[in-house]
XYZ file of C-alpha atoms in Angstrom:
185
model
C -48.119 142.895 176.093
C -46.453 140.499 175.289
C -43.662 141.356 172.673
C -41.246 139.186 170.640
C -38.066 140.142 172.465
C -40.235 138.428 175.878
C -40.554 134.764 174.258
C -37.411 132.846 174.629
C -35.742 131.197 172.272
C -34.762 127.730 171.592
C -31.867 126.349 174.191
C -33.510 128.151 176.762
C -33.399 125.637 179.489
C -36.947 126.595 180.621
C -38.443 125.041 177.546
C -36.866 121.455 178.104
C -38.626 121.698 181.849
C -41.716 120.141 182.601
C -43.741 122.625 184.115
C -45.603 123.388 187.341
C -49.426 122.638 187.643
C -51.408 125.279 188.909
C -53.705 125.286 191.508
C -56.434 127.986 192.062
C -57.521 130.697 192.640
C -54.820 131.856 189.744
C -52.869 134.638 191.785
C -52.964 137.843 189.966
C -49.995 137.264 188.033
C -51.165 133.723 186.761
C -54.382 135.555 185.594
C -52.521 138.357 183.735
C -50.579 135.998 182.153
C -53.262 134.166 180.559
C -54.171 137.261 179.476
C -51.354 138.332 177.797
C -50.899 135.059 176.388
C -54.364 135.163 174.546
C -53.497 138.627 173.863
C -50.413 137.800 171.896
C -51.829 134.674 169.533
C -54.899 137.238 168.719
C -52.652 140.799 168.399
C -50.158 138.019 166.164
C -52.814 137.257 163.695
C -53.575 140.732 162.920
C -50.905 142.408 160.110
C -51.151 145.742 161.391
C -50.403 145.136 164.910
C -47.701 142.447 163.659
C -45.953 145.273 161.836
C -46.593 148.177 164.329
C -45.048 145.996 167.153
C -42.829 143.617 165.117
C -44.864 140.226 165.691
C -44.689 137.107 164.498
C -48.046 136.060 163.898
C -49.077 132.460 165.975
C -52.150 130.041 166.862
C -50.578 129.311 169.908
C -48.159 130.588 172.699
C -47.270 128.409 176.431
C -46.495 130.148 179.462
C -42.715 128.211 179.606
C -42.390 130.141 175.997
C -42.180 133.777 177.839
C -40.166 131.939 181.131
C -43.087 131.141 183.272
C -42.496 127.146 183.730
C -46.748 126.764 184.296
C -49.100 124.556 182.841
C -51.233 127.311 180.894
C -51.547 128.355 177.086
C -53.620 130.386 174.671
C -54.665 129.098 171.634
C -56.404 130.952 169.119
C -57.615 129.710 165.500
C -59.811 131.208 162.722
C -60.348 128.420 159.845
C -62.644 129.093 156.976
C -66.046 128.491 157.594
C -65.511 126.662 160.984
C -66.492 128.390 164.461
C -63.314 130.190 165.523
C -61.340 128.640 168.924
C -60.019 131.157 170.878
C -59.359 129.541 174.900
C -56.688 129.748 177.489
C -56.178 126.297 179.060
C -54.351 125.991 182.393
C -53.058 122.136 183.320
C -54.504 121.012 180.121
C -54.892 117.192 179.388
C -55.327 114.314 176.706
C -57.963 112.073 178.275
C -58.002 109.921 175.026
C -56.625 110.077 171.067
C -57.471 108.348 168.145
C -55.312 105.354 166.765
C -55.075 107.829 163.512
C -52.455 110.287 162.818
C -52.024 113.432 161.050
C -49.589 115.903 160.423
C -49.221 119.483 158.476
C -48.085 119.153 155.017
C -46.395 122.159 155.539
C -44.536 121.057 158.684
C -44.773 122.727 162.265
C -43.190 126.133 163.541
C -42.909 127.773 166.812
C -42.267 131.308 167.849
C -39.800 129.742 170.187
C -37.708 128.357 166.974
C -36.188 131.288 164.984
C -35.280 128.898 161.970
C -37.876 126.774 159.409
C -37.262 122.862 160.836
C -38.611 120.804 157.766
C -40.682 117.808 158.050
C -43.627 116.003 159.357
C -44.673 115.717 163.312
C -47.339 112.996 163.701
C -49.783 113.861 166.171
C -53.320 112.497 167.058
C -55.821 113.196 164.270
C -58.501 113.371 167.299
C -58.133 114.088 170.861
C -60.247 114.405 173.817
C -58.999 116.698 175.918
C -60.061 118.633 179.855
C -58.382 121.542 181.362
C -59.687 124.626 183.202
C -60.232 127.722 182.416
C -58.278 130.962 184.553
C -61.775 131.168 186.652
C -60.886 127.182 187.707
C -64.221 126.071 185.472
C -63.344 122.414 183.789
C -63.721 121.996 180.102
C -63.401 119.265 178.068
C -63.314 119.658 174.018
C -63.250 117.251 171.167
C -60.467 118.545 168.823
C -59.632 117.585 165.134
C -57.406 119.319 162.405
C -55.709 121.965 163.564
C -56.851 122.930 166.543
C -56.071 119.643 167.550
C -52.153 119.822 166.171
C -51.985 122.840 167.881
C -53.001 121.812 170.870
C -50.989 118.693 171.322
C -47.807 121.395 170.234
C -48.905 123.578 172.899
C -49.205 120.779 175.274
C -45.496 119.473 174.591
C -44.332 123.064 175.901
C -45.484 122.369 178.915
C -43.652 118.844 178.660
C -40.290 120.397 177.612
C -40.645 118.728 174.331
C -40.431 121.045 171.081
C -42.057 120.231 168.122
C -38.697 118.618 166.125
C -38.665 116.499 168.652
C -40.769 114.342 166.995
C -39.364 114.484 163.103
C -37.295 111.773 162.355
C -34.255 113.220 161.386
C -32.782 110.338 159.070
C -35.997 110.766 156.865
C -38.121 113.819 157.706
C -40.000 114.166 154.993
C -41.327 110.095 155.541
C -44.715 109.090 154.783
C -46.135 108.492 158.579
C -48.096 105.241 158.532
C -52.084 105.604 158.568
C -51.934 109.087 158.623
C -53.926 111.735 157.481
C -52.281 114.780 156.058
C -53.514 117.631 156.977
C -53.244 121.194 154.608
C -54.182 124.482 156.358
C -54.398 126.579 153.208
C-alpha cells in the first residue's frame, strides 16, 4: 500500500523528467504499480482510511510521484449525479481537445506539493484521450469538467510538468480568456 512517505515531493528530480513509455505485457512490478496507484486514490477518499494511515486525499496519482519514471497514472473521481470514473491509464495521450479552456476556481493541489499554491491553472475544457489499461487493451474516452482537468494534471506529471508551471506568476488570478470556470463544490 502506498503511504504518504512513498510519495516524492517537489524538488525531487523524477518529477521534472519525461517518463518512459511502457511496453506490454506489463511486468509483475508494473502491474503492482498500477494496482497500488489506483488503490491509493480510492483509499485516500475514505475518511476512515485517511485517518488510520495519515493519507492526504487525492483524485489522481502518477507513477513519477512514487519515484517510478513510467507513463502510468490512476484516477478515481466520484461526483454527485455522475458515473464514477475509476481507471489506470498506461501510455496515455490527448488525441484532440477543445479550443475552449477551463480552470478550477479553487485552484489545483498535488500530493507531491506540501504547500498551497494560489492561482488559476488553465486546462482544455474538453479532451479526447487514448490510453491502455494494465492488460494492454486500448481505450478512448471523451472527458470534460473535473475528469478532463485531472487527466491533464496527471499527464503533466508524465511530462515533467507541475501544475503551478501553468500559473501566471505576475497575475495568478487573472481571467483566462474564453475559459469556463469550474467550481468543484
